[in-house]
C-alpha cells in the first residue's frame, strides 16, 4: 500500500506523455500548418492591402492541381509585354506556415516595383510574381499536408507555363524562373526544385529554366526542428521523427535536385540563403548547414544575414528586399545580355 501512490503518480505521468506523443503524431498537420492564424486569415482580401502595395496590382487566379482541389494564386506583373518582347522572368513564391498571402503583399510589392524600374533603365524585362496559396490557406480549398502542397506547387508551375504561352512565348523557348520560399515555404521550394521532370519540355509545354532558388529563413527539416524545439534528450517528443509524414527536408532535397538535374542534363540553379540575424525560431546554424550542403553537392550558393531581423522580418528590412532584387536582377542581366548588346 505504501508503494501505491508513487506507482499511480508514475503511471499518470507515463500516460500523459504517451497521450501527448500520440496527439503530436496524429495532429501533426494542424501543428505544422496554421492557416487559421490569425483568426481572420482566411477572410482577408487583396483589396484591404491595395494601398500598401506601391502601385502594384495583384489579382487572384484559381487553379486545380492533379487531385482537383481548388487553390488560389496571387499574381502581379510589371512592365508591358509589348515593350519587353517576350523577355519574361517568373518568381514563384511560397509562404510560411501561418497567415495568408494578402498581408505579405505590401512586402513583396516593393521587390517587384524595384525590379521593374531597374529593368526599364536597360533592357525592359517583364517580371511576374506568382504567390501560391496552399490548400486550406486563404481562399484555397482542402486541408494542408506536405503531399497536397507538393501538388499545389507543381500546379503553380503548370500555370506559369500556360501564362508564358499566352504572352507570346514559344514551345521551344525556355521560361526563366526563380523559386522563392520563406520558412516552411523554403521546404516546399526545395521539394519542388528536386522534381527535375517538372522542368523539362513536354509536347504541349515549354521547358522551365530554374535560375535561382531563394531560401528565406530556411530550416534543415521538420526532424531537426523537433530537436530544436525539444532539446532535452529525456523528453520523448524529439524522438517521434520516425512517425512524421511531413518531412520538408531541404538538405535531402538539395542533394536530389543536384543529382537529378545533372542526370537530366539541366544546369542547376544558384541557391541564395537569407537568414534573419535575430531569428527567434530557426537557429542560425540551420542556414550554415544548408550552405555547406550546397557546397558539398556542387551547387553555387550565397548566404546573407539580414541584421536585426526576426524570423518574419527579412522582407520588412530594406536589406532583405534588396538581396532578392539584386539576385534576380543579376540573373536577368546574364540571360538577356545578348539582347542588350544588340540594342
mmCIF file of C-alpha atoms in Angstrom:
data_model
loop_
_atom_site.group_PDB
_atom_site.id
_atom_site.type_symbol
_atom_site.label_atom_id
_atom_site.label_comp_id
_atom_site.label_asym_id
_atom_site.label_seq_id
_atom_site.Cartn_x
_atom_site.Cartn_y
_atom_site.Cartn_z
ATOM 1 C CA UNK A 1 0.000 0.000 0.000
ATOM 2 C CA UNK A 2 2.923 2.356 0.687
ATOM 3 C CA UNK A 3 4.112 1.987 -2.926
ATOM 4 C CA UNK A 4 0.663 2.538 -4.426
ATOM 5 C CA UNK A 5 0.720 6.398 -4.602
ATOM 6 C CA UNK A 6 4.133 6.583 -6.380
ATOM 7 C CA UNK A 7 3.046 3.855 -8.801
ATOM 8 C CA UNK A 8 -0.201 5.678 -9.573
ATOM 9 C CA UNK A 9 1.597 9.015 -9.997
ATOM 10 C CA UNK A 10 4.259 7.446 -12.235
ATOM 11 C CA UNK A 11 1.562 5.739 -14.262
ATOM 12 C CA UNK A 12 -0.270 9.045 -14.755
ATOM 13 C CA UNK A 13 2.926 10.764 -15.938
ATOM 14 C CA UNK A 14 3.668 7.967 -18.422
ATOM 15 C CA UNK A 15 0.050 8.001 -19.616
ATOM 16 C CA UNK A 16 0.166 11.788 -20.091
ATOM 17 C CA UNK A 17 3.424 11.579 -22.059
ATOM 18 C CA UNK A 18 2.052 8.768 -24.197
ATOM 19 C CA UNK A 19 -1.160 10.694 -24.835
ATOM 20 C CA UNK A 20 0.708 13.869 -25.830
ATOM 21 C CA UNK A 21 3.051 11.921 -28.104
ATOM 22 C CA UNK A 22 0.081 10.293 -29.833
ATOM 23 C CA UNK A 23 -1.647 13.654 -30.267
ATOM 24 C CA UNK A 24 1.506 15.205 -31.745
ATOM 25 C CA UNK A 25 1.738 12.401 -34.285
ATOM 26 C CA UNK A 26 -1.962 12.294 -35.156
ATOM 27 C CA UNK A 27 -2.403 16.064 -35.395
ATOM 28 C CA UNK A 28 0.988 16.956 -36.871
ATOM 29 C CA UNK A 29 -0.633 18.596 -39.905
ATOM 30 C CA UNK A 30 -2.514 21.004 -37.626
ATOM 31 C CA UNK A 31 0.621 21.714 -35.588
ATOM 32 C CA UNK A 32 2.840 22.364 -38.612
ATOM 33 C CA UNK A 33 0.356 24.183 -40.859
ATOM 34 C CA UNK A 34 -1.646 27.024 -39.294
ATOM 35 C CA UNK A 35 -3.864 28.618 -41.967
ATOM 36 C CA UNK A 36 -6.295 29.899 -39.319
ATOM 37 C CA UNK A 37 -3.782 32.166 -37.561
ATOM 38 C CA UNK A 38 -4.530 34.968 -37.054
ATOM 39 C CA UNK A 39 -8.257 34.175 -36.747
ATOM 40 C CA UNK A 40 -9.234 36.351 -39.737
ATOM 41 C CA UNK A 41 -6.503 34.988 -42.033
ATOM 42 C CA UNK A 42 -8.849 33.167 -44.378
ATOM 43 C CA UNK A 43 -11.159 36.166 -44.757
ATOM 44 C CA UNK A 44 -8.526 38.720 -45.738
ATOM 45 C CA UNK A 45 -8.705 40.220 -49.217
ATOM 46 C CA UNK A 46 -6.270 41.757 -51.674
ATOM 47 C CA UNK A 47 -8.306 44.982 -51.636
ATOM 48 C CA UNK A 48 -7.581 45.521 -47.936
ATOM 49 C CA UNK A 49 -3.862 45.877 -48.721
ATOM 50 C CA UNK A 50 -4.054 47.590 -52.122
ATOM 51 C CA UNK A 51 -2.995 51.000 -50.790
ATOM 52 C CA UNK A 52 0.147 49.479 -49.268
ATOM 53 C CA UNK A 53 1.361 47.765 -52.456
ATOM 54 C CA UNK A 54 3.416 50.521 -54.121
ATOM 55 C CA UNK A 55 1.006 50.729 -57.041
ATOM 56 C CA UNK A 56 1.340 47.018 -57.869
ATOM 57 C CA UNK A 57 -1.964 45.489 -58.972
ATOM 58 C CA UNK A 58 -2.464 41.982 -57.604
ATOM 59 C CA UNK A 59 -5.123 39.568 -58.795
ATOM 60 C CA UNK A 60 -6.417 36.219 -57.657
ATOM 61 C CA UNK A 61 -6.271 33.232 -60.012
ATOM 62 C CA UNK A 62 -7.905 29.857 -59.368
ATOM 63 C CA UNK A 63 -6.254 26.617 -60.480
ATOM 64 C CA UNK A 64 -6.693 22.890 -59.873
ATOM 65 C CA UNK A 65 -3.826 20.516 -59.008
ATOM 66 C CA UNK A 66 -3.897 16.853 -60.069
ATOM 67 C CA UNK A 67 -6.356 15.844 -57.338
ATOM 68 C CA UNK A 68 -8.890 18.531 -58.338
ATOM 69 C CA UNK A 69 -8.632 20.667 -55.195
ATOM 70 C CA UNK A 70 -9.313 24.326 -55.989
ATOM 71 C CA UNK A 71 -6.435 26.536 -54.876
ATOM 72 C CA UNK A 72 -5.662 30.212 -55.325
ATOM 73 C CA UNK A 73 -2.703 32.063 -56.750
ATOM 74 C CA UNK A 74 -1.970 35.728 -56.193
ATOM 75 C CA UNK A 75 -0.338 37.196 -59.299
ATOM 76 C CA UNK A 76 1.149 40.558 -60.277
ATOM 77 C CA UNK A 77 3.402 41.772 -63.111
ATOM 78 C CA UNK A 78 5.415 44.841 -64.000
ATOM 79 C CA UNK A 79 6.329 46.160 -67.471
ATOM 80 C CA UNK A 80 4.155 45.674 -70.530
ATOM 81 C CA UNK A 81 4.827 42.581 -72.597
ATOM 82 C CA UNK A 82 4.799 44.629 -75.836
ATOM 83 C CA UNK A 83 7.787 46.626 -74.614
ATOM 84 C CA UNK A 84 9.629 43.600 -73.198
ATOM 85 C CA UNK A 85 9.412 41.473 -76.369
ATOM 86 C CA UNK A 86 8.793 38.154 -74.510
ATOM 87 C CA UNK A 87 11.644 38.798 -72.055
ATOM 88 C CA UNK A 88 9.858 37.403 -69.013
ATOM 89 C CA UNK A 89 11.115 36.222 -65.633
ATOM 90 C CA UNK A 90 8.738 34.475 -63.247
ATOM 91 C CA UNK A 91 9.159 34.384 -59.473
ATOM 92 C CA UNK A 92 7.214 31.594 -57.763
ATOM 93 C CA UNK A 93 6.719 32.398 -54.069
ATOM 94 C CA UNK A 94 5.858 30.006 -51.223
ATOM 95 C CA UNK A 95 4.810 31.457 -47.868
ATOM 96 C CA UNK A 96 5.479 30.359 -44.301
ATOM 97 C CA UNK A 97 3.191 28.194 -42.191
ATOM 98 C CA UNK A 98 0.772 30.814 -40.825
ATOM 99 C CA UNK A 99 -1.456 33.644 -42.062
ATOM 100 C CA UNK A 100 -2.310 34.122 -45.751
ATOM 101 C CA UNK A 101 -0.972 35.796 -48.875
ATOM 102 C CA UNK A 102 -2.622 39.283 -48.711
ATOM 103 C CA UNK A 103 -0.694 40.535 -45.617
ATOM 104 C CA UNK A 104 2.557 39.630 -47.394
ATOM 105 C CA UNK A 105 1.776 41.698 -50.488
ATOM 106 C CA UNK A 106 2.971 45.053 -49.041
ATOM 107 C CA UNK A 107 6.438 43.476 -48.598
ATOM 108 C CA UNK A 108 6.535 41.609 -51.917
ATOM 109 C CA UNK A 109 5.304 44.597 -53.939
ATOM 110 C CA UNK A 110 8.435 46.777 -53.416
ATOM 111 C CA UNK A 111 10.573 43.896 -54.711
ATOM 112 C CA UNK A 112 8.511 43.737 -57.895
ATOM 113 C CA UNK A 113 8.442 47.531 -58.237
ATOM 114 C CA UNK A 114 12.236 47.844 -57.909
ATOM 115 C CA UNK A 115 12.829 45.047 -60.418
ATOM 116 C CA UNK A 116 10.535 46.699 -62.930
ATOM 117 C CA UNK A 117 12.039 50.163 -62.518
ATOM 118 C CA UNK A 118 15.610 48.917 -62.774
ATOM 119 C CA UNK A 119 14.967 46.889 -65.920
ATOM 120 C CA UNK A 120 13.456 49.879 -67.722
ATOM 121 C CA UNK A 121 16.797 51.675 -67.460
ATOM 122 C CA UNK A 122 18.416 48.983 -69.601
ATOM 123 C CA UNK A 123 16.657 46.137 -71.392
ATOM 124 C CA UNK A 124 12.971 46.004 -70.364
ATOM 125 C CA UNK A 125 12.013 42.726 -68.684
ATOM 126 C CA UNK A 126 8.539 41.696 -67.616
ATOM 127 C CA UNK A 127 8.624 40.321 -64.066
ATOM 128 C CA UNK A 128 5.741 38.273 -62.713
ATOM 129 C CA UNK A 129 5.421 37.120 -59.117
ATOM 130 C CA UNK A 130 3.147 34.129 -58.567
ATOM 131 C CA UNK A 131 2.255 33.505 -54.904
ATOM 132 C CA UNK A 132 0.908 30.033 -54.212
ATOM 133 C CA UNK A 133 -1.765 29.871 -51.522
ATOM 134 C CA UNK A 134 -1.525 26.324 -50.194
ATOM 135 C CA UNK A 135 -4.634 24.182 -49.883
ATOM 136 C CA UNK A 136 -6.511 25.124 -46.746
ATOM 137 C CA UNK A 137 -4.988 28.618 -46.737
ATOM 138 C CA UNK A 138 -6.716 31.887 -47.642
ATOM 139 C CA UNK A 139 -9.388 31.105 -50.286
ATOM 140 C CA UNK A 140 -7.934 27.720 -51.270
ATOM 141 C CA UNK A 141 -9.976 24.613 -50.555
ATOM 142 C CA UNK A 142 -8.825 21.395 -48.908
ATOM 143 C CA UNK A 143 -6.552 20.666 -45.963
ATOM 144 C CA UNK A 144 -2.791 21.274 -45.883
ATOM 145 C CA UNK A 145 -0.292 18.415 -45.932
ATOM 146 C CA UNK A 146 3.175 18.036 -47.431
ATOM 147 C CA UNK A 147 1.886 15.735 -50.165
ATOM 148 C CA UNK A 148 -1.005 18.046 -51.041
ATOM 149 C CA UNK A 149 1.099 21.205 -51.021
ATOM 150 C CA UNK A 150 3.591 19.499 -53.346
ATOM 151 C CA UNK A 151 0.737 19.072 -55.829
ATOM 152 C CA UNK A 152 -0.196 22.745 -55.391
ATOM 153 C CA UNK A 153 3.397 23.750 -56.144
ATOM 154 C CA UNK A 154 3.510 21.589 -59.272
ATOM 155 C CA UNK A 155 0.190 23.047 -60.457
ATOM 156 C CA UNK A 156 1.585 26.565 -59.984
ATOM 157 C CA UNK A 157 4.439 25.643 -62.306
ATOM 158 C CA UNK A 158 1.936 24.434 -64.915
ATOM 159 C CA UNK A 159 0.058 27.745 -64.669
ATOM 160 C CA UNK A 160 3.307 29.642 -65.278
ATOM 161 C CA UNK A 161 3.941 27.628 -68.432
ATOM 162 C CA UNK A 162 0.439 28.384 -69.717
ATOM 163 C CA UNK A 163 0.780 32.081 -68.879
ATOM 164 C CA UNK A 164 4.093 32.234 -70.735
ATOM 165 C CA UNK A 165 2.478 30.833 -73.887
ATOM 166 C CA UNK A 166 -0.444 33.265 -73.571
ATOM 167 C CA UNK A 167 2.028 36.167 -73.549
ATOM 168 C CA UNK A 168 3.723 35.236 -76.796
ATOM 169 C CA UNK A 169 6.205 32.604 -75.671
ATOM 170 C CA UNK A 170 7.024 29.617 -77.887
ATOM 171 C CA UNK A 171 7.162 25.924 -77.046
ATOM 172 C CA UNK A 172 10.855 25.961 -77.856
ATOM 173 C CA UNK A 173 11.583 28.914 -75.548
ATOM 174 C CA UNK A 174 12.870 28.246 -72.058
ATOM 175 C CA UNK A 175 10.992 30.012 -69.256
ATOM 176 C CA UNK A 176 13.306 31.672 -66.708
ATOM 177 C CA UNK A 177 12.017 31.181 -63.177
ATOM 178 C CA UNK A 178 13.105 31.912 -59.634
ATOM 179 C CA UNK A 179 11.615 29.808 -56.832
ATOM 180 C CA UNK A 180 11.438 31.634 -53.507
ATOM 181 C CA UNK A 181 10.286 30.095 -50.229
ATOM 182 C CA UNK A 182 10.045 31.530 -46.724
ATOM 183 C CA UNK A 183 10.429 29.288 -43.637
ATOM 184 C CA UNK A 184 8.250 26.226 -44.327
ATOM 185 C CA UNK A 185 7.926 27.595 -47.852
ATOM 186 C CA UNK A 186 11.666 27.020 -48.276
ATOM 187 C CA UNK A 187 10.996 23.318 -47.742
ATOM 188 C CA UNK A 188 8.207 23.459 -50.332
ATOM 189 C CA UNK A 189 10.581 25.256 -52.714
ATOM 190 C CA UNK A 190 13.387 22.707 -52.389
ATOM 191 C CA UNK A 191 10.946 19.800 -52.742
ATOM 192 C CA UNK A 192 9.626 21.301 -55.976
ATOM 193 C CA UNK A 193 13.129 22.003 -57.256
ATOM 194 C CA UNK A 194 14.063 18.368 -56.658
ATOM 195 C CA UNK A 195 11.426 17.245 -59.198
ATOM 196 C CA UNK A 196 13.591 17.695 -62.288
ATOM 197 C CA UNK A 197 10.993 16.150 -64.609
ATOM 198 C CA UNK A 198 8.598 19.039 -63.899
ATOM 199 C CA UNK A 199 11.028 21.462 -65.571
ATOM 200 C CA UNK A 200 11.554 19.535 -68.792
ATOM 201 C CA UNK A 201 9.749 20.239 -72.040
ATOM 202 C CA UNK A 202 6.678 18.233 -72.974
ATOM 203 C CA UNK A 203 4.688 18.063 -76.212
ATOM 204 C CA UNK A 204 2.418 20.903 -75.115
ATOM 205 C CA UNK A 205 4.516 22.780 -72.542
ATOM 206 C CA UNK A 206 7.797 24.681 -72.916
ATOM 207 C CA UNK A 207 10.765 23.871 -70.667
ATOM 208 C CA UNK A 208 11.298 25.770 -67.427
ATOM 209 C CA UNK A 209 14.788 27.058 -66.614
ATOM 210 C CA UNK A 210 15.245 27.259 -62.859
ATOM 211 C CA UNK A 211 17.712 30.124 -62.478
ATOM 212 C CA UNK A 212 17.774 30.620 -58.724
ATOM 213 C CA UNK A 213 16.424 29.126 -55.529
ATOM 214 C CA UNK A 214 15.894 31.712 -52.774
ATOM 215 C CA UNK A 215 15.544 30.215 -49.297
ATOM 216 C CA UNK A 216 14.386 32.820 -46.786
ATOM 217 C CA UNK A 217 14.850 31.819 -43.111
ATOM 218 C CA UNK A 218 15.006 28.106 -44.019
ATOM 219 C CA UNK A 219 15.335 25.198 -41.631
ATOM 220 C CA UNK A 220 17.026 21.901 -42.379
ATOM 221 C CA UNK A 221 13.993 19.638 -41.907
ATOM 222 C CA UNK A 222 10.995 19.077 -39.640
ATOM 223 C CA UNK A 223 13.034 16.475 -37.776
ATOM 224 C CA UNK A 224 15.759 18.994 -36.920
ATOM 225 C CA UNK A 225 13.119 21.497 -35.833
ATOM 226 C CA UNK A 226 11.746 18.883 -33.410
ATOM 227 C CA UNK A 227 15.220 18.633 -31.926
ATOM 228 C CA UNK A 228 15.423 22.420 -31.772
ATOM 229 C CA UNK A 229 12.076 22.845 -30.043
ATOM 230 C CA UNK A 230 12.690 19.959 -27.642
ATOM 231 C CA UNK A 231 16.466 19.865 -26.988
ATOM 232 C CA UNK A 232 16.145 17.834 -23.767
ATOM 233 C CA UNK A 233 17.011 14.245 -24.619
ATOM 234 C CA UNK A 234 14.869 12.900 -21.798
ATOM 235 C CA UNK A 235 11.738 14.322 -23.428
ATOM 236 C CA UNK A 236 10.101 11.872 -25.828
ATOM 237 C CA UNK A 237 8.950 14.405 -28.428
ATOM 238 C CA UNK A 238 12.262 14.785 -30.279
ATOM 239 C CA UNK A 239 12.293 11.010 -30.767
ATOM 240 C CA UNK A 240 8.986 10.976 -32.675
ATOM 241 C CA UNK A 241 10.601 11.648 -36.072
ATOM 242 C CA UNK A 242 10.051 8.052 -37.353
ATOM 243 C CA UNK A 243 6.308 8.816 -37.201
ATOM 244 C CA UNK A 244 6.484 12.018 -39.258
ATOM 245 C CA UNK A 245 4.701 12.135 -42.589
ATOM 246 C CA UNK A 246 5.712 15.791 -43.052
ATOM 247 C CA UNK A 247 9.468 15.994 -43.582
ATOM 248 C CA UNK A 248 10.193 19.161 -45.621
ATOM 249 C CA UNK A 249 13.817 18.057 -45.707
ATOM 250 C CA UNK A 250 15.685 20.796 -47.577
ATOM 251 C CA UNK A 251 19.063 19.159 -47.023
ATOM 252 C CA UNK A 252 17.951 15.979 -48.756
ATOM 253 C CA UNK A 253 16.051 17.850 -51.472
ATOM 254 C CA UNK A 254 19.080 19.962 -52.407
ATOM 255 C CA UNK A 255 21.097 16.804 -52.966
ATOM 256 C CA UNK A 256 18.329 15.243 -55.040
ATOM 257 C CA UNK A 257 17.978 18.404 -57.101
ATOM 258 C CA UNK A 258 21.663 18.430 -57.955
ATOM 259 C CA UNK A 259 21.686 14.705 -58.788
ATOM 260 C CA UNK A 260 18.532 14.754 -60.913
ATOM 261 C CA UNK A 261 19.351 17.979 -62.751
ATOM 262 C CA UNK A 262 22.786 16.607 -63.646
ATOM 263 C CA UNK A 263 21.289 13.327 -64.826
ATOM 264 C CA UNK A 264 18.739 15.213 -66.979
ATOM 265 C CA UNK A 265 21.416 17.476 -68.453
ATOM 266 C CA UNK A 266 19.905 20.572 -66.828
ATOM 267 C CA UNK A 267 22.016 23.329 -65.312
ATOM 268 C CA UNK A 268 21.481 23.557 -61.551
ATOM 269 C CA UNK A 269 20.266 26.868 -60.106
ATOM 270 C CA UNK A 270 22.154 29.159 -57.782
ATOM 271 C CA UNK A 271 20.976 28.916 -54.164
ATOM 272 C CA UNK A 272 20.578 32.112 -52.139
ATOM 273 C CA UNK A 273 20.069 31.671 -48.389
ATOM 274 C CA UNK A 274 18.670 34.635 -46.460
ATOM 275 C CA UNK A 275 18.819 34.199 -42.708
ATOM 276 C CA UNK A 276 17.440 36.557 -40.074
ATOM 277 C CA UNK A 277 20.075 37.979 -37.755
ATOM 278 C CA UNK A 278 17.792 37.663 -34.720
ATOM 279 C CA UNK A 279 15.736 34.648 -35.782
ATOM 280 C CA UNK A 280 13.804 33.546 -32.703
ATOM 281 C CA UNK A 281 12.550 30.292 -34.278
ATOM 282 C CA UNK A 282 15.250 28.845 -36.521
ATOM 283 C CA UNK A 283 18.794 28.716 -35.086
ATOM 284 C CA UNK A 284 21.474 30.348 -37.221
ATOM 285 C CA UNK A 285 23.210 27.000 -37.577
ATOM 286 C CA UNK A 286 20.486 25.764 -39.934
ATOM 287 C CA UNK A 287 21.481 28.247 -42.644
ATOM 288 C CA UNK A 288 25.126 27.293 -42.249
ATOM 289 C CA UNK A 289 24.315 23.584 -42.561
ATOM 290 C CA UNK A 290 22.323 24.174 -45.760
ATOM 291 C CA UNK A 291 25.116 26.343 -47.163
ATOM 292 C CA UNK A 292 27.622 23.557 -46.507
ATOM 293 C CA UNK A 293 25.243 21.022 -48.029
ATOM 294 C CA UNK A 294 25.101 23.075 -51.222
ATOM 295 C CA UNK A 295 28.872 23.273 -51.434
ATOM 296 C CA UNK A 296 29.237 19.547 -50.727
ATOM 297 C CA UNK A 297 26.967 18.593 -53.637
ATOM 298 C CA UNK A 298 28.478 21.162 -56.000
ATOM 299 C CA UNK A 299 25.789 23.856 -56.003
ATOM 300 C CA UNK A 300 26.612 27.536 -56.309
ATOM 301 C CA UNK A 301 25.454 29.154 -53.059
ATOM 302 C CA UNK A 302 25.414 32.546 -51.379
ATOM 303 C CA UNK A 303 24.306 33.138 -47.785
ATOM 304 C CA UNK A 304 23.377 36.564 -46.465
ATOM 305 C CA UNK A 305 22.375 37.540 -42.937
ATOM 306 C CA UNK A 306 19.853 40.348 -42.535
ATOM 307 C CA UNK A 307 20.978 42.062 -39.376
ATOM 308 C CA UNK A 308 18.410 42.808 -36.676
ATOM 309 C CA UNK A 309 15.618 40.891 -38.433
ATOM 310 C CA UNK A 310 13.414 38.402 -36.636
ATOM 311 C CA UNK A 311 12.032 35.296 -38.354
ATOM 312 C CA UNK A 312 9.286 37.053 -40.317
ATOM 313 C CA UNK A 313 11.073 40.378 -40.801
ATOM 314 C CA UNK A 314 13.572 39.692 -43.576
ATOM 315 C CA UNK A 315 11.317 41.321 -46.197
ATOM 316 C CA UNK A 316 10.405 44.105 -43.812
ATOM 317 C CA UNK A 317 14.043 45.212 -43.848
ATOM 318 C CA UNK A 318 15.319 47.129 -46.916
ATOM 319 C CA UNK A 319 18.451 44.913 -46.946
ATOM 320 C CA UNK A 320 16.289 41.801 -47.257
ATOM 321 C CA UNK A 321 14.272 43.170 -50.160
ATOM 322 C CA UNK A 322 17.430 44.425 -51.871
ATOM 323 C CA UNK A 323 19.063 40.995 -51.557
ATOM 324 C CA UNK A 324 16.216 39.463 -53.576
ATOM 325 C CA UNK A 325 16.171 42.303 -56.109
ATOM 326 C CA UNK A 326 19.923 42.078 -56.718
ATOM 327 C CA UNK A 327 19.832 38.293 -57.107
ATOM 328 C CA UNK A 328 17.011 38.408 -59.674
ATOM 329 C CA UNK A 329 18.491 41.388 -61.498
ATOM 330 C CA UNK A 330 21.865 39.681 -61.899
ATOM 331 C CA UNK A 331 20.343 36.595 -63.463
ATOM 332 C CA UNK A 332 18.221 38.783 -65.776
ATOM 333 C CA UNK A 333 21.312 40.661 -66.928
ATOM 334 C CA UNK A 334 23.039 37.373 -67.645
ATOM 335 C CA UNK A 335 20.050 35.945 -69.501
ATOM 336 C CA UNK A 336 19.368 38.988 -71.642
ATOM 337 C CA UNK A 337 22.900 40.321 -72.104
ATOM 338 C CA UNK A 338 22.811 39.375 -75.786
ATOM 339 C CA UNK A 339 19.697 41.465 -76.302
ATOM 340 C CA UNK A 340 21.374 44.375 -74.524
ATOM 341 C CA UNK A 341 24.364 44.101 -76.827
ATOM 342 C CA UNK A 342 22.159 44.109 -79.908
ATOM 343 C CA UNK A 343 20.362 47.202 -78.643
#
